[in-house]
Coordinates of C-alpha atoms in Angstrom, one line a residue:
M17 CA 20.4 -32.8 -67.1
S18 CA 22.6 -33.7 -64.1
A19 CA 24.9 -30.9 -65.1
R20 CA 22.0 -28.4 -65.3
A21 CA 20.8 -29.5 -61.9
K22 CA 24.3 -29.1 -60.4
N23 CA 24.5 -25.6 -61.7
A24 CA 21.0 -24.8 -60.5
L25 CA 22.1 -25.8 -56.9
R26 CA 25.1 -23.6 -57.2
R27 CA 23.0 -20.5 -57.8
R28 CA 22.4 -20.1 -54.1
A29 CA 21.2 -16.5 -54.3
R30 CA 18.6 -17.2 -56.8
V31 CA 17.4 -20.3 -55.0
A32 CA 17.4 -18.4 -51.7
V33 CA 15.3 -15.5 -53.1
V34 CA 12.7 -17.7 -54.8
S35 CA 12.5 -20.0 -51.8
G36 CA 12.1 -17.1 -49.4
L37 CA 9.2 -15.6 -51.5
A38 CA 7.6 -19.1 -51.8
F39 CA 8.1 -19.7 -48.1
L40 CA 6.2 -16.5 -47.2
A41 CA 3.5 -17.2 -49.7
A42 CA 3.0 -20.7 -48.4
L43 CA 2.8 -19.5 -44.8
V44 CA 0.2 -16.9 -45.7
T45 CA -1.8 -19.6 -47.6
F46 CA -1.5 -22.0 -44.7
V47 CA -2.9 -19.4 -42.3
L48 CA -5.8 -18.4 -44.5
I49 CA -6.9 -21.9 -45.5
P50 CA -7.8 -23.1 -41.9
R51 CA -10.1 -20.1 -41.4
R52 CA -12.1 -21.0 -44.6
A53 CA -12.0 -24.7 -43.6
S54 CA -13.5 -24.0 -40.2
N55 CA -16.5 -22.4 -41.8
V56 CA -17.0 -25.2 -44.2
A57 CA -16.6 -27.9 -41.5
T58 CA -19.3 -26.1 -39.4
A59 CA -21.7 -26.2 -42.4
V60 CA -21.0 -29.9 -42.9
E61 CA -21.6 -30.7 -39.3
A62 CA -24.9 -28.9 -39.4
R63 CA -26.1 -31.3 -42.1
I64 CA -25.3 -34.5 -40.2
P65 CA -28.6 -36.2 -38.9
D66 CA -28.9 -37.9 -35.6
R67 CA -28.1 -41.6 -35.4
P68 CA -31.1 -44.0 -35.2
D69 CA -31.7 -46.0 -32.0
S70 CA -30.9 -49.6 -32.6
Q71 CA -31.2 -50.9 -29.1
P72 CA -34.9 -52.2 -29.4
T73 CA -34.0 -54.0 -32.6
L74 CA -31.0 -55.6 -31.0
N75 CA -33.1 -56.7 -28.0
A76 CA -35.7 -58.3 -30.3
R77 CA -32.9 -60.1 -32.3
I78 CA -31.3 -61.4 -29.1
G79 CA -34.7 -62.7 -27.8
A80 CA -35.4 -64.4 -31.2
L81 CA -32.0 -66.1 -31.1
A82 CA -32.6 -67.3 -27.6
T83 CA -36.0 -68.7 -28.6
I84 CA -34.5 -70.5 -31.6
A85 CA -31.8 -71.9 -29.5
T86 CA -34.2 -73.2 -26.9
S87 CA -36.5 -74.7 -29.6
D88 CA -33.5 -76.4 -31.4
S89 CA -32.4 -77.9 -28.1
T90 CA -35.9 -79.2 -27.3
L91 CA -36.3 -80.6 -30.8
G92 CA -32.9 -82.2 -30.7
L93 CA -33.6 -83.9 -27.4
T94 CA -36.9 -85.2 -28.8
R95 CA -35.3 -86.6 -31.9
R96 CA -32.7 -88.4 -29.9
Q97 CA -35.4 -89.9 -27.7
A98 CA -37.5 -90.9 -30.8
A99 CA -34.6 -92.3 -32.8
Q100 CA -34.1 -96.0 -32.9
A101 CA -31.0 -96.7 -30.9
L102 CA -28.7 -99.3 -32.4
A103 CA -26.5 -101.4 -30.3
R104 CA -22.9 -101.1 -31.0
S105 CA -21.6 -104.1 -32.9
V106 CA -18.5 -105.8 -31.7
D107 CA -15.8 -106.9 -34.1
T108 CA -14.8 -110.4 -33.1
L109 CA -12.6 -111.1 -36.2
P110 CA -9.1 -112.4 -35.3
F111 CA -6.3 -110.0 -35.9
Y112 CA -4.6 -112.2 -38.5
L113 CA -7.8 -112.1 -40.7
I114 CA -8.1 -108.3 -40.6
P115 CA -5.5 -107.7 -43.5
K116 CA -7.4 -110.2 -45.6
R117 CA -10.7 -108.4 -45.0
D118 CA -9.2 -105.0 -45.8
S119 CA -7.6 -106.5 -49.0
L120 CA -11.0 -107.9 -50.1
I121 CA -12.7 -104.6 -49.4
A122 CA -10.1 -102.7 -51.6
R123 CA -10.4 -105.3 -54.4
V124 CA -14.2 -105.1 -54.4
A125 CA -14.0 -101.3 -54.5
F126 CA -11.5 -101.2 -57.3
L127 CA -13.4 -103.7 -59.4
G128 CA -16.6 -101.7 -58.8
R129 CA -15.1 -98.5 -60.1
L130 CA -14.0 -100.3 -63.3
I131 CA -17.4 -101.9 -63.7
E132 CA -19.1 -98.5 -63.3
R133 CA -16.7 -97.0 -65.9
G134 CA -17.4 -99.7 -68.4
Q135 CA -21.2 -99.2 -67.9
S136 CA -21.1 -95.4 -68.0
T137 CA -18.5 -95.1 -70.8
P138 CA -19.0 -98.0 -73.3
L139 CA -15.8 -97.6 -75.2
P140 CA -13.1 -100.1 -76.1
S141 CA -10.6 -98.4 -73.8
S142 CA -12.9 -98.8 -70.8
Y143 CA -13.5 -102.5 -71.7
R144 CA -9.8 -103.1 -72.1
A145 CA -9.0 -101.5 -68.7
L146 CA -11.6 -103.8 -67.1
G147 CA -10.3 -106.9 -68.8
S148 CA -6.7 -106.0 -67.9
S149 CA -7.5 -105.7 -64.2
P150 CA -5.8 -108.2 -61.8
E151 CA -9.2 -109.8 -61.0
L152 CA -10.0 -110.7 -64.6
R153 CA -6.9 -111.0 -66.7
A154 CA -6.1 -114.5 -65.3
A155 CA -9.3 -116.0 -66.8
P156 CA -8.8 -117.6 -70.2
I157 CA -12.1 -116.4 -71.5
V158 CA -11.2 -112.8 -70.6
Q159 CA -8.0 -113.1 -72.7
S160 CA -10.0 -114.4 -75.7
L161 CA -12.5 -111.5 -75.4
L162 CA -9.6 -109.0 -75.2
D163 CA -8.0 -110.5 -78.3
S164 CA -11.3 -110.3 -80.1
L165 CA -11.8 -106.8 -79.0
G166 CA -8.3 -105.9 -80.3
V167 CA -9.0 -107.4 -83.7
I168 CA -12.3 -105.5 -84.0
E169 CA -10.5 -102.3 -83.1
R170 CA -7.9 -102.8 -85.8
E171 CA -10.6 -103.5 -88.4
R172 CA -12.6 -100.5 -87.2
E173 CA -9.6 -98.2 -87.6
T174 CA -9.5 -99.1 -91.4
F175 CA -12.7 -97.2 -91.9
G176 CA -11.3 -94.0 -90.4
A177 CA -13.3 -91.1 -89.1
L178 CA -15.9 -91.3 -91.9
G179 CA -16.8 -94.9 -91.5
G180 CA -19.7 -94.4 -89.1
A181 CA -22.3 -94.8 -91.9
D182 CA -20.8 -98.0 -93.3
P183 CA -22.8 -101.2 -92.4
L184 CA -19.7 -103.1 -91.7
A185 CA -18.4 -100.4 -89.3
I186 CA -21.7 -100.4 -87.5
A187 CA -21.6 -104.2 -87.2
L188 CA -18.0 -104.0 -85.8
S189 CA -19.2 -101.4 -83.2
A190 CA -22.1 -103.6 -82.2
R191 CA -19.7 -106.6 -81.8
S192 CA -17.3 -104.5 -79.7
N193 CA -20.2 -103.4 -77.4
S194 CA -21.3 -107.1 -77.1
I195 CA -17.8 -108.1 -76.1
G196 CA -17.7 -105.2 -73.6
R197 CA -21.0 -106.3 -72.0
S198 CA -19.6 -109.8 -71.7
L199 CA -16.5 -108.5 -69.9
V200 CA -18.8 -106.4 -67.6
A201 CA -20.9 -109.5 -66.8
I202 CA -17.8 -111.5 -66.0
A203 CA -16.5 -108.6 -63.7
V204 CA -19.9 -108.4 -61.9
S205 CA -19.8 -112.2 -61.3
R206 CA -16.2 -111.9 -60.0
R207 CA -17.3 -109.0 -57.7
N208 CA -20.1 -111.1 -56.3
E209 CA -17.7 -113.9 -55.6
L210 CA -15.4 -111.4 -53.7
R211 CA -18.4 -110.1 -51.8
A212 CA -19.4 -113.6 -50.8
E213 CA -15.9 -114.3 -49.7
L214 CA -15.9 -111.0 -47.7
Q215 CA -19.3 -111.5 -46.0
P216 CA -18.1 -114.0 -43.3
L217 CA -15.3 -111.6 -42.3
L218 CA -17.7 -108.6 -41.6
P219 CA -18.8 -107.9 -38.0
P220 CA -22.5 -108.9 -37.2
R221 CA -25.2 -106.1 -37.1
A222 CA -26.6 -105.1 -33.8
A223 CA -30.2 -105.7 -33.0
P224 CA -32.5 -102.6 -33.0
V225 CA -33.8 -101.2 -29.7
A226 CA -37.5 -100.3 -29.4
A227 CA -38.1 -96.5 -29.5
T228 CA -39.8 -94.9 -26.5
P229 CA -42.9 -92.6 -27.0
V230 CA -42.2 -88.8 -27.1
A231 CA -44.3 -85.7 -26.6
D232 CA -45.9 -83.6 -29.4
T233 CA -43.4 -81.0 -30.9
M234 CA -45.9 -78.9 -33.0
V235 CA -45.9 -76.1 -30.4
V236 CA -42.1 -76.0 -30.3
H237 CA -42.0 -75.8 -34.1
Q238 CA -44.5 -73.0 -34.2
Q239 CA -42.5 -71.0 -31.6
R240 CA -39.3 -71.6 -33.6
N241 CA -40.9 -70.4 -36.9
E242 CA -42.2 -67.2 -35.2
A243 CA -38.8 -66.5 -33.7
I244 CA -37.2 -67.0 -37.2
G245 CA -39.6 -64.4 -38.6
I246 CA -38.7 -61.9 -35.8
L247 CA -35.0 -62.6 -36.4
N248 CA -35.2 -61.9 -40.1
A249 CA -37.1 -58.7 -39.5
A250 CA -34.5 -57.6 -36.9
N251 CA -31.6 -58.4 -39.3
T252 CA -33.3 -56.3 -42.1
A253 CA -33.8 -53.4 -39.7
L254 CA -30.2 -53.6 -38.5
T255 CA -28.9 -53.6 -42.1
G256 CA -30.8 -50.4 -42.7
I257 CA -29.5 -48.9 -39.4
R258 CA -25.9 -49.8 -40.3
A259 CA -26.2 -48.3 -43.8
R260 CA -27.6 -45.1 -42.2
N261 CA -24.7 -45.0 -39.7
R262 CA -22.2 -45.4 -42.5
E263 CA -23.6 -42.4 -44.2
I264 CA -23.3 -40.4 -40.9
D265 CA -19.8 -41.7 -40.4
G266 CA -18.9 -40.5 -43.9
L267 CA -20.2 -37.0 -43.2
S268 CA -18.4 -36.9 -39.9
A269 CA -15.2 -38.0 -41.5
Q270 CA -15.6 -35.3 -44.1
A271 CA -16.1 -32.7 -41.4
R272 CA -13.1 -33.9 -39.5
Q273 CA -10.9 -33.9 -42.6
I274 CA -11.9 -30.3 -43.4
A275 CA -11.3 -29.3 -39.8
N276 CA -7.9 -31.0 -39.7
V277 CA -6.6 -28.5 -42.3
D278 CA -5.6 -26.4 -39.3
A279 CA -2.2 -28.2 -38.9
P280 CA 0.2 -27.6 -36.1
P281 CA 2.6 -24.7 -36.5
W282 CA 5.7 -26.9 -36.9
A283 CA 3.9 -28.9 -39.7
M284 CA 3.0 -25.7 -41.5
L285 CA 6.5 -24.4 -41.2
A286 CA 7.9 -27.7 -42.5
S287 CA 5.5 -27.9 -45.4
A288 CA 6.2 -24.3 -46.3
L289 CA 9.9 -24.9 -46.2
V290 CA 9.7 -28.0 -48.4
I291 CA 7.5 -26.2 -50.9
A292 CA 9.8 -23.2 -50.9
L293 CA 13.0 -25.3 -51.5
A294 CA 11.3 -27.3 -54.2
L295 CA 10.0 -24.2 -56.0
G296 CA 13.4 -22.4 -55.6
F297 CA 15.2 -25.3 -57.1
A298 CA 12.6 -25.7 -59.9
V299 CA 12.9 -22.0 -60.9
S300 CA 16.7 -22.1 -60.8
L301 CA 16.7 -25.3 -62.8
L302 CA 14.3 -23.8 -65.4
A303 CA 16.5 -20.7 -65.7
E304 CA 19.6 -22.9 -66.1
I305 CA 17.9 -25.0 -68.8
R306 CA 16.9 -21.8 -70.7
N307 CA 20.4 -20.3 -70.4
P308 CA 22.9 -23.1 -69.5
H309 CA 26.2 -22.3 -67.9
I310 CA 29.5 -24.2 -67.6
A311 CA 29.0 -27.3 -65.4
D312 CA 32.3 -29.2 -65.8
V313 CA 35.5 -29.5 -67.7
R314 CA 34.1 -31.8 -70.5
E315 CA 31.2 -29.4 -71.2
A316 CA 33.5 -26.4 -71.4
E317 CA 35.9 -28.2 -73.8
Q318 CA 33.0 -29.3 -76.0
T319 CA 31.6 -25.8 -76.2
A320 CA 34.8 -23.9 -76.7
G321 CA 36.5 -26.4 -79.0
T322 CA 39.7 -26.1 -76.9
R323 CA 41.0 -27.8 -73.9
V324 CA 40.9 -26.7 -70.2
L325 CA 44.4 -26.0 -69.0
T326 CA 43.6 -25.8 -65.3
V327 CA 40.8 -25.5 -62.8
V328 CA 41.1 -23.1 -59.9
D329 CA 39.6 -25.1 -57.0
P330 CA 39.6 -24.3 -53.3
Y331 CA 42.8 -25.1 -51.5
E332 CA 43.9 -25.4 -47.9
Q333 CA 46.3 -22.9 -46.4
I334 CA 49.5 -24.4 -44.9
G335 CA 50.0 -23.2 -41.4
E336 CA 53.8 -23.2 -41.6
R337 CA 53.6 -20.8 -44.6
T338 CA 51.8 -18.1 -42.6
R339 CA 54.6 -17.8 -40.0
R340 CA 57.2 -16.1 -42.2
Q341 CA 57.2 -12.3 -42.7
A342 CA 57.3 -12.6 -46.4
D343 CA 54.3 -14.9 -46.5
V344 CA 52.3 -12.8 -44.1
A345 CA 53.0 -9.6 -46.2
A346 CA 52.2 -11.3 -49.5
P347 CA 48.9 -10.6 -51.2
P348 CA 46.4 -13.4 -50.3
I349 CA 45.4 -13.9 -53.9
I350 CA 48.8 -15.2 -54.8
D351 CA 49.0 -19.1 -54.7
V352 CA 52.4 -20.5 -55.4
I353 CA 52.0 -23.6 -53.3
S354 CA 49.3 -25.6 -55.2
D355 CA 49.7 -27.0 -58.7
T356 CA 46.9 -25.0 -60.2
Y357 CA 48.8 -22.1 -61.7
R358 CA 52.1 -24.1 -62.0
T359 CA 50.3 -26.4 -64.5
L360 CA 49.2 -23.4 -66.5
Y361 CA 52.8 -21.9 -66.4
L362 CA 54.3 -25.2 -67.5
H363 CA 52.0 -25.4 -70.4
L364 CA 53.2 -22.0 -71.6
S365 CA 56.9 -22.7 -71.0
S366 CA 57.1 -26.3 -72.1
L367 CA 55.9 -25.9 -75.7
D368 CA 58.3 -26.4 -78.6
A369 CA 58.3 -22.6 -78.9
P370 CA 57.9 -21.2 -75.4
V371 CA 55.4 -18.4 -75.1
G372 CA 57.2 -15.1 -74.3
S373 CA 54.1 -13.0 -73.9
V374 CA 50.5 -14.0 -73.3
T375 CA 47.2 -12.2 -72.9
I376 CA 44.8 -13.4 -70.2
T377 CA 41.2 -12.3 -70.7
G378 CA 37.6 -13.2 -69.7
D379 CA 34.2 -11.9 -68.9
D380 CA 35.2 -11.2 -65.3
M381 CA 38.3 -9.0 -65.1
D382 CA 38.9 -9.7 -61.4
I383 CA 39.3 -13.4 -62.2
A384 CA 41.5 -12.6 -65.3
S385 CA 43.7 -10.3 -63.2
A386 CA 44.0 -12.9 -60.4
V387 CA 45.1 -15.6 -63.0
A388 CA 47.5 -13.2 -64.7
V389 CA 49.1 -12.2 -61.3
N390 CA 49.5 -15.9 -60.3
V391 CA 51.0 -16.9 -63.6
A392 CA 53.5 -14.0 -63.3
A393 CA 54.3 -15.0 -59.7
I394 CA 55.0 -18.6 -60.7
A395 CA 57.3 -17.3 -63.5
A396 CA 59.1 -15.1 -60.9
Y397 CA 59.5 -18.2 -58.6
E398 CA 61.0 -20.0 -61.6
A399 CA 63.7 -17.2 -61.7
R400 CA 62.3 -15.7 -64.9
S401 CA 62.1 -11.9 -65.2
T402 CA 58.4 -11.2 -65.7
L403 CA 56.3 -8.1 -66.5
V404 CA 52.6 -8.1 -65.8
I405 CA 50.5 -5.4 -67.4
D406 CA 47.0 -4.3 -66.3
G407 CA 45.0 -3.4 -69.4
D408 CA 41.7 -2.5 -67.6
P409 CA 41.6 0.9 -65.9
E410 CA 38.0 0.2 -64.8
T411 CA 38.8 -2.5 -62.3
C412 CA 42.6 -1.9 -61.7
G413 CA 42.6 -5.7 -61.0
V414 CA 46.4 -6.3 -61.1
A415 CA 47.1 -3.4 -58.8
G416 CA 44.3 -4.5 -56.5
A417 CA 45.6 -8.1 -56.4
L418 CA 49.2 -6.9 -55.6
R419 CA 48.1 -4.0 -53.4
L420 CA 50.0 -1.4 -55.5
L421 CA 49.1 2.1 -56.5
P422 CA 47.3 2.1 -59.9
D423 CA 48.8 5.4 -61.0
P424 CA 50.3 6.6 -63.2
G425 CA 50.2 3.3 -65.1
L426 CA 49.4 2.3 -68.7
T427 CA 46.9 5.1 -69.4
A428 CA 49.5 7.7 -68.5
V429 CA 52.0 6.1 -70.9
L430 CA 49.4 6.0 -73.7
A431 CA 48.6 9.7 -72.9
G432 CA 52.2 10.6 -73.3
T433 CA 52.6 12.1 -69.8
V434 CA 54.9 9.3 -68.5
V435 CA 57.5 7.2 -70.2
L436 CA 57.2 3.4 -69.9
S437 CA 60.2 2.9 -67.8
D438 CA 58.9 5.3 -65.1
A439 CA 55.4 3.7 -65.1
I440 CA 56.8 0.2 -64.3
V441 CA 56.9 -0.5 -60.6
F442 CA 58.5 -3.5 -58.9
T443 CA 57.1 -5.6 -56.1
T444 CA 58.5 -8.5 -54.1
I445 CA 56.8 -12.0 -54.4
G446 CA 57.9 -14.2 -51.5
R447 CA 61.3 -13.5 -50.0
D448 CA 63.4 -12.2 -52.9
Q449 CA 61.5 -12.8 -56.1
M450 CA 60.9 -9.5 -58.0
L451 CA 58.0 -8.9 -60.2
A452 CA 57.7 -5.9 -62.6
V453 CA 54.2 -4.5 -62.8
L454 CA 52.6 -1.9 -65.2
P455 CA 49.4 -0.8 -63.5
S456 CA 46.4 0.3 -65.5
G457 CA 46.3 3.9 -64.3
K458 CA 43.3 6.2 -64.4
R459 CA 40.9 6.1 -67.3
A460 CA 41.6 8.9 -69.8
G461 CA 40.5 9.8 -73.3
Q462 CA 41.1 7.8 -76.4
P463 CA 44.9 7.6 -77.1
T464 CA 46.2 8.8 -80.3
A465 CA 47.5 6.4 -82.9
Q466 CA 51.0 7.9 -82.5
N467 CA 51.0 7.2 -78.8
V468 CA 49.8 3.7 -79.3
A469 CA 52.5 3.1 -81.9
K470 CA 55.1 4.5 -79.5
M471 CA 53.7 2.2 -76.7
R472 CA 54.0 -0.8 -79.0
A473 CA 57.6 0.1 -79.8
D474 CA 58.5 0.6 -76.2
L475 CA 57.0 -2.8 -75.4
D476 CA 59.0 -4.4 -78.1
R477 CA 62.1 -2.7 -76.8
V478 CA 61.6 -3.8 -73.2
S479 CA 60.5 -7.3 -74.1
S480 CA 64.1 -8.2 -74.5
R481 CA 64.6 -7.6 -70.8
Y482 CA 61.8 -9.9 -69.7
D483 CA 61.5 -13.6 -70.2
M484 CA 57.7 -13.4 -70.0
I485 CA 55.1 -10.6 -70.4
V486 CA 51.6 -11.2 -69.0
L487 CA 48.8 -8.9 -70.1
A488 CA 45.4 -8.8 -68.3
A489 CA 43.0 -7.2 -70.8
P490 CA 39.2 -7.1 -71.3
L491 CA 37.7 -9.3 -73.9
A492 CA 36.8 -6.4 -76.2
Q493 CA 40.4 -5.2 -76.3
T494 CA 42.0 -8.5 -76.9
K495 CA 42.8 -8.2 -80.6
Q496 CA 45.6 -7.4 -82.9
G497 CA 45.5 -4.1 -84.7
V498 CA 46.9 -0.6 -85.0
A499 CA 45.0 0.7 -82.0
S500 CA 45.9 -2.3 -79.8
I501 CA 48.8 -2.9 -77.5
V502 CA 48.3 -6.7 -77.2
P503 CA 51.9 -8.0 -77.4
S504 CA 51.2 -11.3 -79.2
T505 CA 48.4 -13.5 -80.5
D506 CA 48.6 -16.0 -77.6
V507 CA 45.5 -15.8 -75.4
I508 CA 44.2 -17.7 -72.4
L509 CA 40.5 -17.3 -71.8
C510 CA 39.1 -17.4 -68.2
A511 CA 35.6 -18.5 -67.3
R512 CA 33.7 -19.2 -64.1
M513 CA 32.1 -22.5 -63.3
A514 CA 28.3 -22.2 -63.0
R515 CA 28.4 -18.5 -63.9
T516 CA 29.7 -18.2 -67.4
P517 CA 26.9 -19.1 -70.0
L518 CA 27.9 -21.6 -72.6
R519 CA 26.6 -19.2 -75.3
E520 CA 28.9 -16.4 -74.1
L521 CA 31.9 -18.8 -73.9
S522 CA 31.3 -20.0 -77.4
N523 CA 30.9 -16.4 -78.7
A524 CA 34.1 -15.3 -76.8
V525 CA 36.2 -18.1 -78.4
E526 CA 34.8 -17.3 -81.9
T527 CA 35.4 -13.6 -81.4
L528 CA 39.1 -14.2 -80.4
R529 CA 39.7 -16.5 -83.2
G530 CA 38.0 -14.2 -85.6
A531 CA 40.4 -11.4 -84.4
G532 CA 43.4 -13.6 -85.3
M533 CA 44.2 -14.6 -81.8
R534 CA 45.5 -18.1 -80.8
V535 CA 43.5 -19.5 -77.9
H536 CA 45.7 -21.8 -76.0
G537 CA 43.0 -23.0 -73.7
L538 CA 40.6 -22.2 -70.8
V539 CA 41.1 -21.5 -67.1
L540 CA 38.0 -22.5 -65.1
W541 CA 37.4 -20.6 -61.9
N542 CA 35.6 -22.9 -59.5
I543 CA 35.7 -20.9 -56.2
E544 CA 34.2 -17.6 -55.1
P545 CA 35.3 -14.6 -57.1
P546 CA 38.5 -12.9 -55.8
Q547 CA 38.0 -9.9 -53.4
L548 CA 40.4 -7.4 -54.9
R549 CA 40.9 -3.9 -53.6
T550 CA 39.3 -1.2 -55.6
R551 CA 41.0 2.0 -56.9
D552 CA 39.6 4.1 -54.0
E553 CA 40.7 1.5 -51.4
L554 CA 44.2 1.4 -52.9
L555 CA 44.5 5.2 -52.8
A556 CA 43.2 5.3 -49.2
A557 CA 45.6 2.6 -48.1
A558 CA 48.5 4.5 -49.6
K559 CA 47.7 7.5 -47.3
R560 CA 47.8 5.4 -44.1
P561 CA 51.1 4.7 -42.4
P562 CA 52.2 1.1 -42.9
R563 CA 51.7 -1.4 -40.1
E564 CA 54.1 -4.1 -39.1
A565 CA 52.7 -7.6 -39.6
E566 CA 52.3 -9.7 -36.5
L567 CA 54.0 -13.0 -36.6
E568 CA 52.8 -16.1 -34.8
P569 CA 55.2 -17.5 -32.3
V570 CA 57.0 -20.6 -33.3
G571 CA 56.8 -23.6 -31.1

């Protein structure tokens, strides 16, 4: 999916067209919606009722609260006056006896909790915890009772869970409870002893003070009750008013929300732009998913079943190379600096049996012609005599790339009007590298079998003069046969990244292999298509006088 998304982003024209249409549609929609929203907001505002007046209810509530506060203050003062005041007792216990008193208080409290547990939960575990407490375990009788309790528990366990109905089990339970009650009685006696020991250490109680007579508070109570009734009624009324106000607030918020549809112009533009870009990308991605194109080298190799020999990527021009006359006059499509075409040439020349002639084809003849010219140029730079043949009179790609006249060319040789040696022209690549070129010529009728056979014989004859022959031919003409001039079965297929469908690439490879051709590999074009001169531009340029190239000053 990432490959499909990458190809979708590369289809800038499609994304731009769809995004532009979506942008206009979104703007029109954003302009029409606020007009409709204004009418709806006006209708909603007309249905909003007036808010109820809550000021009288609030005043009544405030008055009731004030009355209640006054009554509570009066009643509190009266209660304080009527209460029996107690004198504060003074603790006269010496400081060295205070720890003893605190310890006795803690022991009494702990023993009380155990006694309460034994009384509320008459179980052997409760009695055992009571007897094992520090206050009782030192007593010999307590140890005897605990031993008896342990013996009873062991005998009781022999009956298991179903021994509840057995008379002996019942007797054991009764005996256990009797021992527990004895332990509780001993603990109560011990607690009483501790309390008796604690009593002298407690501070004395203060003597009560006689209460003074107070006034009657019945009237105050009556006023307070009436104020509470008024307060409850006011609270109920305020609850209803608040609920009504919430309904009104909801209607007002709805009206404001509808009215706020009329967004600022910059917001509408930004929203329309986001929608347009998203829709443009979605449409481009959908089209790419329905008809996937080449996204990367791995995908091309998996689809074609052959390897990618080179990828034509953008390259930077070297400034020093544009100062020489030969470099300035050279066609801009020729690239002998980067390793792109050198890698392709080395593949053809470094095999066990070097390729003497190769056909370069593809769905775009401008790209195939550019690749063929650059392979031939690299061969010329390697001091190999090279002949490049343009087999497509429709585009005249080789002549357009090298800026040569397309006539008379291959079609004239096939028509029998020109011999092959006269149709071949020579051009300079760089300073002194010569390149032989057979242009395509002008489209003519179907050549006869005799002329085709003669052309093949001439090619076989002149092939001994050249170390490499490069033919740029359309995909439909790349085949071996009586009516074909393809010099050998060696083929290199050109495809364009993000433009050549995977289905067409697979069909092209199958067609070539079905025609008996040997596909060496693929050349992936990953830049903008070459801008080659057309036939009319070449003929018009030949009529103009040549201009001297302007050189940049050195230094």
